[in-house]
Short mmCIF file of C-alpha atoms and ligand atoms in Angstrom, two decimals:
data_model
loop_
_atom_site.label_atom_id
_atom_site.label_comp_id
_atom_site.label_asym_id
_atom_site.label_seq_id
_atom_site.Cartn_x
_atom_site.Cartn_y
_atom_site.Cartn_z
CA MET A 1 72.46 89.02 -3.67
CA LYS A 2 69.40 87.50 -5.04
CA LEU A 3 71.04 84.60 -6.15
CA VAL A 4 72.55 83.97 -2.80
CA TYR A 5 68.90 84.30 -1.13
CA TYR A 6 68.02 81.43 -3.78
CA LYS A 7 70.68 79.62 -2.73
CA TYR A 8 70.40 79.90 0.71
CA ALA A 9 66.12 79.34 0.51
CA PHE A 10 67.41 76.28 -1.55
CA GLY A 11 69.91 74.96 1.21
CA ILE A 12 67.21 75.17 4.10
CA ILE A 13 64.27 73.15 1.97
CA HIS A 14 66.90 70.55 1.22
CA LEU A 15 68.18 70.35 4.70
CA TYR A 16 64.07 70.25 5.57
CA LYS A 17 63.55 67.29 3.07
CA ILE A 18 66.41 65.58 4.76
CA ILE A 19 65.28 65.90 7.96
CA LEU A 20 61.91 64.71 7.04
CA ILE A 21 62.86 61.31 5.19
CA LEU A 22 64.73 60.32 8.02
CA LEU A 23 62.15 61.14 10.48
CA LEU A 24 59.55 59.25 8.10
CA LYS A 25 62.21 56.43 8.15
CA LYS A 26 62.90 56.54 11.94
CA TYR A 27 58.97 56.23 11.80
CA THR A 28 58.94 53.30 9.61
CA VAL A 29 61.39 51.52 11.54
CA HIS A 30 59.69 51.74 14.62
CA LEU A 31 56.16 51.42 13.04
CA GLU A 32 58.19 47.66 11.90
CA GLU A 33 59.72 46.50 15.11
CA VAL A 34 56.13 47.45 16.86
CA ILE A 35 54.58 45.06 13.89
CA LEU A 36 56.98 42.86 14.46
CA GLN A 37 57.08 42.49 18.38
CA LEU A 38 52.79 42.22 18.09
CA ASN A 39 53.17 39.38 15.78
CA LYS A 40 55.59 37.74 18.19
CA LEU A 41 53.64 38.50 21.26
CA HIS A 42 50.38 37.52 19.23
CA THR A 43 51.53 34.00 19.37
CA ILE A 44 51.92 33.93 22.88
CA SER A 45 48.78 35.56 24.01
CA SER A 46 46.49 33.90 21.56
CA LYS A 47 46.96 30.88 24.06
CA LEU A 48 44.17 32.47 26.34
CA ASP A 49 41.82 32.44 23.70
CA LEU A 50 41.40 28.37 22.92
CA GLN A 51 40.28 26.83 19.76
CA GLN A 52 37.27 25.10 19.11
CA SER A 53 38.61 21.97 19.04
CA GLU A 54 40.46 22.94 22.28
CA ARG A 55 37.56 23.85 23.96
CA LEU A 56 35.58 20.87 23.43
CA ALA A 57 38.35 18.55 24.49
CA MET A 58 38.65 20.38 27.87
CA PHE A 59 34.81 20.61 28.30
CA LYS A 60 34.75 17.17 27.51
CA ILE A 61 37.42 16.66 30.39
CA VAL A 62 35.51 18.61 32.79
CA ALA A 63 32.35 17.11 32.22
CA ASP A 64 34.11 13.75 33.07
CA TYR A 65 35.30 14.93 36.20
CA SER A 66 32.23 16.45 37.25
CA ASN A 67 30.11 13.31 36.58
CA LYS A 68 32.55 11.56 38.38
CA PHE A 69 32.82 14.18 41.21
CA ILE A 70 28.53 14.15 41.51
CA ASN A 71 28.27 9.98 41.09
CA GLU A 72 31.13 8.93 43.41
CA LEU A 73 29.20 11.69 46.27
CA PRO A 74 27.31 9.39 47.88
CA ASN A 75 30.60 6.64 49.12
CA VAL A 76 32.79 9.51 49.61
CA LYS A 77 33.62 10.69 53.36
CA GLY A 78 31.99 14.01 54.73
CA PHE A 79 34.99 14.91 56.54
CA SER A 80 38.81 14.88 55.88
CA THR A 81 41.69 16.08 58.21
CA LYS A 82 44.03 15.73 55.58
CA GLU A 83 46.21 19.06 54.72
CA PRO A 84 46.41 20.22 51.11
CA GLN A 85 49.88 19.82 49.28
CA LEU A 86 51.91 20.63 46.37
CA LEU A 87 48.99 23.93 45.31
CA ALA A 88 51.67 26.35 44.62
CA ILE A 89 52.21 28.34 41.42
CA ASP A 90 54.80 27.57 39.63
CA ASN A 91 54.60 29.56 36.77
CA THR A 92 54.66 25.88 34.11
CA PRO A 93 51.93 25.17 32.06
CA LYS A 94 50.59 22.00 32.80
CA GLU A 95 47.78 19.02 31.32
CA LEU A 96 44.19 20.20 32.26
CA LYS A 97 43.74 16.50 33.47
CA ASN A 98 46.94 16.88 35.62
CA ILE A 99 45.41 19.64 37.08
CA LEU A 100 42.26 18.22 37.79
CA HIS A 101 43.62 15.53 39.71
CA LEU A 102 45.59 18.01 41.51
CA TYR A 103 41.97 19.93 42.20
CA GLN A 104 40.67 16.30 43.11
CA THR A 105 43.36 14.95 46.11
CA GLU A 106 44.16 18.57 47.51
CA VAL A 107 40.92 20.23 47.10
CA ALA A 108 37.94 18.39 46.87
CA GLU A 109 39.36 15.75 49.20
CA THR A 110 39.73 18.14 52.14
CA GLY A 111 37.89 19.33 54.57
CA ILE A 112 33.87 19.19 54.63
CA ASN A 113 32.90 18.05 51.45
CA ALA A 114 30.42 20.68 50.87
CA ALA A 115 28.58 19.14 47.87
CA SER A 116 27.90 16.00 49.28
CA GLY A 117 24.57 15.20 51.27
CA THR A 118 27.05 13.94 54.42
CA HIS A 119 27.48 18.11 55.24
CA MET A 120 25.22 17.95 58.17
CA GLY A 121 27.27 20.64 60.25
CA TYR A 122 27.69 24.31 60.52
CA ILE A 123 24.98 25.54 57.86
CA PRO A 124 25.34 23.26 54.75
CA GLY A 125 25.88 24.28 51.52
CA GLY A 126 24.79 22.98 48.05
CA GLY A 127 25.71 23.71 44.47
CA VAL A 128 23.16 22.26 42.07
CA TYR A 129 24.01 21.47 38.68
CA THR A 130 22.12 24.33 36.74
CA ALA A 131 23.27 26.95 39.13
CA ALA A 132 26.67 25.64 37.67
CA LEU A 133 26.16 25.81 34.26
CA ALA A 134 25.10 29.58 34.81
CA ASP A 135 28.03 30.08 36.30
CA PHE A 136 29.82 28.84 33.39
CA LEU A 137 28.02 30.89 31.05
CA ALA A 138 28.15 33.75 33.50
CA ALA A 139 31.68 33.36 32.87
CA ILE A 140 32.15 33.00 29.40
CA THR A 141 29.70 35.80 27.92
CA ASN A 142 31.18 38.03 31.30
CA PRO A 143 27.98 40.90 30.93
CA PHE A 144 28.97 44.15 33.34
CA ALA A 145 25.88 42.91 35.46
CA SER A 146 26.04 46.06 38.34
CA VAL A 147 25.37 48.78 35.59
CA TYR A 148 22.18 48.90 33.57
CA TYR A 149 23.78 50.64 30.67
CA ALA A 150 26.36 48.10 30.08
CA SER A 151 24.08 45.36 30.34
CA PRO A 152 20.87 46.07 30.31
CA GLY A 153 20.05 42.21 30.11
CA ALA A 154 21.93 41.43 33.30
CA ALA A 155 20.96 44.21 35.30
CA THR A 156 17.95 42.98 34.33
CA ILE A 157 18.20 39.61 35.86
CA GLU A 158 19.67 40.81 38.45
CA ASN A 159 16.64 43.44 39.09
CA GLU A 160 14.04 40.57 38.71
CA VAL A 161 15.57 38.09 40.87
CA ILE A 162 15.10 40.85 43.45
CA ASN A 163 11.27 41.22 42.46
CA TRP A 164 10.75 37.64 42.64
CA LEU A 165 12.45 37.59 46.32
CA LYS A 166 10.35 40.83 47.20
CA LYS A 167 7.30 38.55 46.46
CA VAL A 168 8.36 35.73 48.27
CA PHE A 169 8.82 38.02 51.35
CA SER A 170 5.52 39.84 50.32
CA PHE A 171 7.57 42.92 50.45
CA PRO A 172 6.15 46.07 48.33
CA GLU A 173 7.03 46.92 45.57
CA ASN A 174 9.21 49.98 45.78
CA THR A 175 11.30 47.92 47.46
CA VAL A 176 15.38 47.93 46.83
CA GLY A 177 17.30 44.89 47.07
CA ASN A 178 20.56 43.57 45.92
CA LEU A 179 22.60 40.33 45.01
CA THR A 180 25.74 40.28 47.36
CA SER A 181 28.53 37.64 48.17
CA GLY A 182 26.52 36.30 51.19
CA GLY A 183 24.61 37.42 54.39
CA SER A 184 27.61 38.78 55.88
CA VAL A 185 27.78 41.72 53.40
CA SER A 186 24.06 41.70 52.59
CA THR A 187 24.08 42.40 56.79
CA LEU A 188 26.63 45.65 55.93
CA ILE A 189 24.13 46.65 53.38
CA ALA A 190 20.79 46.86 55.38
CA PHE A 191 23.08 48.34 58.17
CA THR A 192 24.66 50.81 56.74
CA ALA A 193 20.96 51.87 55.50
CA ALA A 194 19.82 51.50 59.17
CA ARG A 195 22.32 54.12 60.42
CA ASP A 196 22.26 56.31 57.01
CA LYS A 197 18.49 56.52 57.76
CA HIS A 198 18.74 56.97 61.81
CA GLN A 199 21.87 59.48 61.12
CA ILE A 200 23.84 57.84 63.99
CA LYS A 201 26.84 59.27 64.08
CA ASN A 202 29.02 61.04 66.12
CA ASP A 203 27.64 61.59 69.98
CA LEU A 204 24.53 59.54 68.77
CA ILE A 205 26.54 56.22 68.23
CA LYS A 206 27.06 55.92 72.18
CA LYS A 207 23.47 56.82 72.95
CA SER A 208 22.14 54.38 70.65
CA VAL A 209 21.02 50.96 71.43
CA VAL A 210 21.14 47.85 69.03
CA TYR A 211 18.58 44.81 70.43
CA LEU A 212 19.68 41.38 69.52
CA SER A 213 19.15 37.57 70.22
CA GLU A 214 21.58 35.83 71.84
CA GLN A 215 21.59 33.30 69.12
CA VAL A 216 22.21 35.92 66.83
CA HIS A 217 25.02 34.75 63.79
CA HIS A 218 28.19 36.37 64.56
CA SER A 219 28.19 38.47 61.37
CA THR A 220 25.53 41.19 63.01
CA GLN A 221 28.35 41.67 65.47
CA LYS A 222 31.35 41.91 62.62
CA ALA A 223 29.14 44.75 60.56
CA LEU A 224 28.01 46.88 63.16
CA ARG A 225 31.97 47.24 63.95
CA ILE A 226 32.40 47.42 60.01
CA VAL A 227 29.66 50.10 59.80
CA GLY A 228 31.73 52.31 62.18
CA LEU A 229 29.36 51.35 65.06
CA GLU A 230 31.49 49.55 67.22
CA ASP A 231 30.56 52.03 70.23
CA ILE A 232 27.32 51.24 70.07
CA ILE A 233 25.34 49.60 73.05
CA ILE A 234 24.14 45.61 72.40
CA ARG A 235 21.28 44.66 74.62
CA TYR A 236 21.06 40.28 74.26
CA VAL A 237 17.13 39.63 74.75
CA PRO A 238 16.72 36.73 76.83
CA LEU A 239 15.21 33.75 74.77
CA ASN A 240 12.49 31.05 75.74
CA GLU A 241 13.00 27.88 75.82
CA TYR A 242 12.47 27.00 71.93
CA HIS A 243 15.61 29.56 71.87
CA ARG A 244 12.76 32.42 70.25
CA MET A 245 13.31 36.03 71.64
CA LYS A 246 11.15 36.98 73.96
CA ALA A 247 9.00 39.85 72.61
CA ASP A 248 7.88 40.96 76.50
CA ALA A 249 11.49 41.15 77.68
CA LEU A 250 12.39 43.09 74.01
CA GLU A 251 9.69 45.78 74.81
CA GLN A 252 10.70 45.82 78.77
CA ILE A 253 14.27 46.73 77.88
CA MET A 254 13.24 48.98 75.51
CA LYS A 255 11.08 50.79 77.73
CA GLU A 256 13.80 51.01 80.28
CA ASP A 257 16.27 52.32 77.86
CA VAL A 258 13.64 55.12 76.48
CA ALA A 259 13.92 56.14 80.05
CA LYS A 260 17.41 56.35 80.64
CA GLY A 261 17.04 59.19 77.63
CA LEU A 262 19.27 56.21 74.94
CA ASN A 263 17.80 55.56 71.53
CA PRO A 264 16.67 52.31 70.46
CA PHE A 265 17.81 52.16 67.25
CA LEU A 266 18.07 48.61 65.58
CA ILE A 267 16.37 45.25 66.49
CA VAL A 268 18.02 42.12 64.43
CA ALA A 269 15.48 39.10 64.76
CA THR A 270 16.23 35.82 63.28
CA ALA A 271 13.78 33.87 61.26
CA GLY A 272 15.87 30.47 61.12
CA THR A 273 18.93 30.59 63.94
CA THR A 274 22.58 29.03 62.84
CA ASP A 275 22.47 26.75 66.19
CA THR A 276 18.97 25.43 66.45
CA GLY A 277 16.71 27.13 63.50
CA ALA A 278 14.68 29.00 66.01
CA ILE A 279 12.57 31.47 64.15
CA ASP A 280 12.11 34.69 66.40
CA PRO A 281 8.71 35.99 67.52
CA LEU A 282 8.27 38.16 63.52
CA GLN A 283 5.19 39.80 64.48
CA GLU A 284 5.21 40.66 67.79
CA ILE A 285 8.84 42.19 67.10
CA ALA A 286 7.60 44.13 64.04
CA VAL A 287 4.90 45.57 66.73
CA ILE A 288 7.29 47.02 69.05
CA ALA A 289 10.25 47.98 66.27
CA LYS A 290 7.03 50.69 65.11
CA LYS A 291 6.09 51.67 68.89
CA TYR A 292 9.88 52.77 69.23
CA THR A 293 10.44 53.68 65.68
CA ALA A 294 13.63 51.49 65.87
CA TRP A 295 14.58 50.17 62.41
CA PHE A 296 13.89 46.56 62.37
CA HIS A 297 16.04 43.96 60.56
CA ILE A 298 15.67 40.22 59.87
CA ASP A 299 18.42 37.69 59.14
CA ALA A 300 16.52 34.66 57.25
CA ALA A 301 20.12 34.12 55.78
CA TYR A 302 19.48 30.22 56.88
CA GLY A 303 15.71 30.17 56.83
CA GLY A 304 14.55 32.85 54.44
CA PHE A 305 13.13 29.89 51.91
CA PHE A 306 11.35 27.85 54.42
CA ILE A 307 8.76 30.53 53.97
CA LEU A 308 7.37 28.87 50.76
CA THR A 309 6.94 25.52 52.91
CA SER A 310 3.97 24.63 55.43
CA LYS A 311 6.15 26.52 58.10
CA LYS A 312 4.78 29.53 56.15
CA GLU A 313 2.70 30.91 59.46
CA MET A 314 5.86 30.97 61.47
CA PHE A 315 7.13 33.75 59.12
CA ASN A 316 4.20 35.97 59.58
CA GLY A 317 5.39 39.63 60.21
CA ILE A 318 8.69 39.17 58.03
CA GLU A 319 6.72 41.11 55.43
CA GLU A 320 6.82 44.23 58.40
CA ALA A 321 10.97 44.31 58.48
CA ASP A 322 12.60 47.34 57.45
CA SER A 323 15.76 44.98 55.60
CA ILE A 324 16.41 41.35 55.23
CA ILE A 325 18.78 39.38 54.39
CA ILE A 326 18.28 36.03 52.41
CA ASP A 327 20.83 33.46 51.55
CA PRO A 328 19.98 31.52 48.20
CA HIS A 329 23.64 30.08 48.97
CA LYS A 330 21.52 28.15 51.55
CA SER A 331 18.18 27.09 51.84
CA MET A 332 17.90 27.17 47.84
CA PHE A 333 20.91 24.86 47.36
CA LEU A 334 22.88 27.50 45.10
CA PRO A 335 26.68 27.10 44.96
CA TYR A 336 28.22 29.34 47.91
CA GLY A 337 28.52 32.92 46.77
CA LEU A 338 25.42 34.27 46.47
CA GLY A 339 23.20 36.24 49.33
CA ALA A 340 20.68 38.51 48.86
CA VAL A 341 19.49 42.06 50.96
CA LEU A 342 15.81 43.78 50.90
CA ILE A 343 15.61 47.04 51.88
CA LYS A 344 12.27 48.81 52.31
CA ASP A 345 13.85 52.38 52.27
CA LYS A 346 14.98 53.11 49.38
CA ALA A 347 16.69 56.84 49.79
CA ALA A 348 18.53 54.90 52.76
CA ALA A 349 19.92 52.09 50.64
CA LEU A 350 21.30 54.84 48.40
CA TYR A 351 22.53 57.27 50.66
CA SER A 352 25.81 55.45 50.95
CA ASN A 353 26.00 53.50 48.01
CA GLN A 354 25.59 55.74 45.29
CA TYR A 355 28.01 57.70 43.70
CA THR A 356 29.07 58.74 40.17
CA ALA A 357 32.27 59.90 38.37
CA ASN A 358 33.09 61.74 34.73
CA TYR A 359 34.24 58.14 33.13
CA MET A 360 30.85 56.83 34.40
CA GLN A 361 28.62 59.76 32.61
CA ASP A 362 27.29 57.70 29.72
CA ALA A 363 25.41 55.43 32.50
CA VAL A 364 23.66 57.91 34.79
CA MET A 365 20.12 56.42 34.94
CA ASP A 366 16.95 57.69 35.84
CA GLU A 367 15.98 55.04 37.72
CA LEU A 368 18.94 54.59 40.07
CA VAL A 369 18.31 51.28 41.62
CA GLN A 370 17.83 49.67 38.32
CA ASN A 371 21.98 50.23 38.49
CA PRO A 372 22.70 47.08 41.18
CA SER A 373 25.66 48.86 42.19
CA ASN A 374 24.23 51.85 43.23
CA VAL A 375 22.43 49.09 46.18
CA SER A 376 25.94 47.62 46.85
CA PRO A 377 29.43 48.97 47.53
CA GLU A 378 30.36 47.02 44.39
CA LEU A 379 30.82 48.59 41.23
CA THR A 380 32.19 45.08 39.25
CA LYS A 381 31.26 41.97 40.67
CA HIS A 382 30.16 38.46 39.35
CA PHE A 383 26.77 38.15 37.48
CA ARG A 384 25.02 36.42 40.32
CA GLY A 385 21.55 36.60 39.19
CA LEU A 386 22.05 34.18 36.53
CA ARG A 387 22.91 31.02 39.06
CA MET A 388 19.44 31.88 40.43
CA TRP A 389 17.12 32.68 37.40
CA LEU A 390 18.59 30.41 35.25
CA PRO A 391 17.51 26.97 37.43
CA LEU A 392 14.34 28.96 38.81
CA GLN A 393 13.74 29.21 35.06
CA PHE A 394 14.56 25.48 34.29
CA HIS A 395 12.94 23.80 37.36
CA GLY A 396 10.33 25.76 38.48
CA VAL A 397 10.37 26.34 42.32
CA GLU A 398 8.58 23.34 43.05
CA PRO A 399 11.55 20.99 43.29
CA PHE A 400 13.22 23.54 45.53
CA VAL A 401 10.16 23.50 48.32
CA ALA A 402 9.92 19.80 48.30
CA CYS A 403 13.38 19.28 48.94
CA LEU A 404 13.10 21.84 51.95
CA GLU A 405 10.12 20.03 53.18
CA GLU A 406 12.15 16.72 52.90
CA LYS A 407 14.77 18.06 55.22
CA LEU A 408 12.04 19.40 57.79
CA LEU A 409 10.78 15.17 57.81
CA LEU A 410 14.58 14.34 58.13
CA VAL A 411 15.48 16.46 60.92
CA LYS A 412 11.98 15.01 62.88
CA TYR A 413 13.43 11.59 61.34
CA PHE A 414 16.76 11.85 62.59
CA ARG A 415 15.80 12.71 66.44
CA LEU A 416 13.35 9.90 66.92
CA LYS A 417 16.19 7.84 66.11
CA LEU A 418 18.71 9.49 68.15
CA GLN A 419 16.09 9.51 71.24
CA ALA A 420 15.59 5.22 70.05
CA LEU A 421 19.56 5.04 70.86
CA GLY A 422 19.21 6.95 74.35
CA PHE A 423 20.40 10.46 73.41
CA CYS A 424 18.84 13.61 74.55
CA ILE A 425 17.51 16.07 72.13
CA GLY A 426 17.24 19.69 72.49
CA PRO A 427 13.35 21.13 71.81
CA GLU A 428 11.69 20.89 68.72
CA PRO A 429 13.08 22.81 66.19
CA ASP A 430 11.17 25.65 63.92
CA LEU A 431 13.06 24.35 61.11
CA SER A 432 15.77 21.66 60.10
CA ILE A 433 18.92 22.39 62.70
CA SER A 434 18.73 20.54 66.23
CA TYR A 435 20.81 18.60 68.80
CA PHE A 436 21.82 16.16 70.61
CA TRP A 437 24.02 15.16 73.76
CA TYR A 438 24.59 11.33 75.37
CA PRO A 439 23.57 11.61 78.99
CA PHE A 440 26.88 10.24 80.17
CA THR A 441 26.31 9.82 84.22
CA VAL A 442 30.21 11.36 84.75
CA ASP A 443 31.91 14.30 83.29
CA ALA A 444 29.06 14.49 80.52
CA ASN A 445 30.48 17.40 78.72
CA GLU A 446 33.95 16.28 78.17
CA LYS A 447 32.13 12.53 77.12
CA ASN A 448 30.15 14.64 74.55
CA LYS A 449 33.40 16.12 73.57
CA GLN A 450 34.70 13.17 72.84
CA LEU A 451 32.25 11.85 70.54
CA MET A 452 32.36 14.70 68.59
CA GLN A 453 35.95 14.12 68.06
CA ALA A 454 35.46 10.74 67.60
CA ILE A 455 32.67 11.79 64.87
CA HIS A 456 35.05 14.27 63.46
CA ASP A 457 38.25 11.60 62.85
CA ASP A 458 35.53 8.94 61.66
CA GLY A 459 34.49 11.66 58.82
CA SER A 460 31.75 9.33 56.94
CA VAL A 461 29.39 12.49 58.00
CA PHE A 462 30.16 15.77 59.06
CA LEU A 463 28.43 17.07 62.06
CA SER A 464 29.63 20.30 64.26
CA SER A 465 29.19 21.01 67.48
CA SER A 466 27.98 24.21 69.80
CA VAL A 467 27.71 25.49 73.31
CA ILE A 468 23.47 25.68 74.15
CA ASN A 469 22.82 27.14 77.85
CA LYS A 470 26.27 26.24 78.81
CA GLN A 471 26.44 23.12 77.97
CA PHE A 472 28.26 21.38 75.53
CA VAL A 473 26.05 20.21 72.53
CA ILE A 474 26.60 18.16 68.80
CA ARG A 475 24.27 19.97 65.68
CA ILE A 476 22.49 18.03 62.83
CA ALA A 477 21.61 21.24 60.48
CA ILE A 478 20.17 19.02 57.63
CA LEU A 479 20.36 21.46 54.64
CA ALA A 480 22.18 19.77 51.64
CA PHE A 481 20.02 19.14 48.58
CA ARG A 482 21.68 15.77 48.30
CA THR A 483 20.95 14.60 52.36
CA LYS A 484 18.20 12.34 51.88
CA LYS A 485 16.76 9.14 54.64
CA GLU A 486 19.79 7.26 53.63
CA THR A 487 22.26 9.41 54.44
CA VAL A 488 20.35 10.47 58.04
CA ASP A 489 20.67 6.33 58.42
CA LYS A 490 24.37 6.48 57.62
CA ALA A 491 24.92 9.26 60.11
CA LEU A 492 23.03 7.33 62.99
CA ALA A 493 25.44 4.21 62.23
CA MET A 494 28.52 6.37 62.62
CA ILE A 495 27.16 7.94 65.38
CA GLU A 496 26.43 4.46 67.01
CA ARG A 497 30.03 3.87 66.32
CA CYS A 498 31.25 6.66 67.89
CA LEU A 499 29.44 6.27 71.36
CA GLN A 500 30.37 2.65 71.61
CA LYS A 501 34.10 4.14 71.24
CA VAL A 502 34.03 6.63 73.74
CA GLN A 503 31.62 4.72 76.41
C1 PLP B 601 21.91 32.81 60.57
C2 PLP B 601 22.95 33.43 59.63
N1 PLP B 601 23.28 34.47 59.47
C3 PLP B 601 24.16 35.18 58.47
C4 PLP B 601 25.03 34.04 58.26
C5 PLP B 601 26.31 34.69 57.66
O1 PLP B 601 26.03 34.59 56.27
P1 PLP B 601 27.19 33.93 55.73
O2 PLP B 601 27.99 33.10 55.46
O3 PLP B 601 27.01 33.85 53.77
O4 PLP B 601 28.37 35.69 55.28
C6 PLP B 601 25.15 32.65 58.44
C7 PLP B 601 26.00 31.84 58.04
O5 PLP B 601 26.46 30.78 58.22
C8 PLP B 601 24.16 32.39 59.19
O6 PLP B 601 23.30 31.49 59.52
#
């Protein structure tokens, strides 16, 4: 009986041994297969991580391309109507030189040449070289700039740029801010804070009023809609002959609204309007905003950095705002994709944006605003601070200010020359944007439209148009850092040429 029992036990152990060997074998085979597969994939996936010699060669190609691009800027057209071709992705690897050739012909040579000084339409862009180098470094090192814990250095640079802006605009130290992709997103963040501070929701939306200049940038109305305030009442405040908001008219409208039982919620002033470069009377508006406990927001997206110039006094009162937006990709000549917002009420700024989650538990900070993500809808974002911090460290602020002063003088020069050519010009602008039209004796609007078309067809300098006081006008927006006296002369020669064609 015992023997049978032992035999039975040995049999089971043997069976287990066999199963174990089979399992191990299977596992070993599986492991070997995985290693084999990994080796195969490694050969292909490592192509993304270039060797030093390849990196150097590619860097040289890109450096040569950029140098050629920059050197040729004074001679290339400001605008081209050419349609881009051949940009579809066909999953076939190509030579970098060929890709850059495609980029040059189908991207760089189409539309507005925004890196050139000949861009004098809309709001010109910039693209200083040192900011491009900063972007390159930001992409190579790729720090997670939105969360202090993830990259204390990168988050500190983001915050230092905000601190510098607070000093420039005389905002208190405890102001919070964020580096955004541009003016539109900055406005969204500011309006969200304003909405949350004043708890504008449900029935209160339809009773609340926003006061805007007729010259306000359209990103303002767009932001109101996006933050859920589509049904709010909008009042357009009349402007004076310099296209600045009339403070007395604003106060009168607000008074009437209060009498009607409405809630004066938000005043949006502009420090540098898009069409005419006008600065609203900020000091007077600040007093009215306080009187009616309305949130005072200033759109200084275009004009902001002119506060560093001889125009400083025109910005008096900006420090009284509850929130301001400024675009370093406009009046600091940085590449597109850098805006900033400053908000005095920290709690309001954090209310909608600050969230946490289990997977973020390591990153919780005592000082919430040290995490840029707490003042923005964005979590992961491009490390934008570096493209402003590095140029400021490298150049100092002086060349930026000189460049802005130069733009103010260039618009004066442009206007004087236009007058000498027989053009009518808009009122003396507060900043570097103005407008003109030719006093054709018949069909003046239609003829000026034709002149604009002729200018676009010519394309040597890019100008854009607008309608001001129901009149078709051609704008001059001088803001590109590469716009010099020679560029303005080129524009004048083009205008004269085009005028002859339509006369
Ligand atoms: C005065 C003003 N505010 C806001 C904006 C919107 O800025 P962004 O295009 O960077 O979103 C612009 C754009 O030109 C502007 O001129």
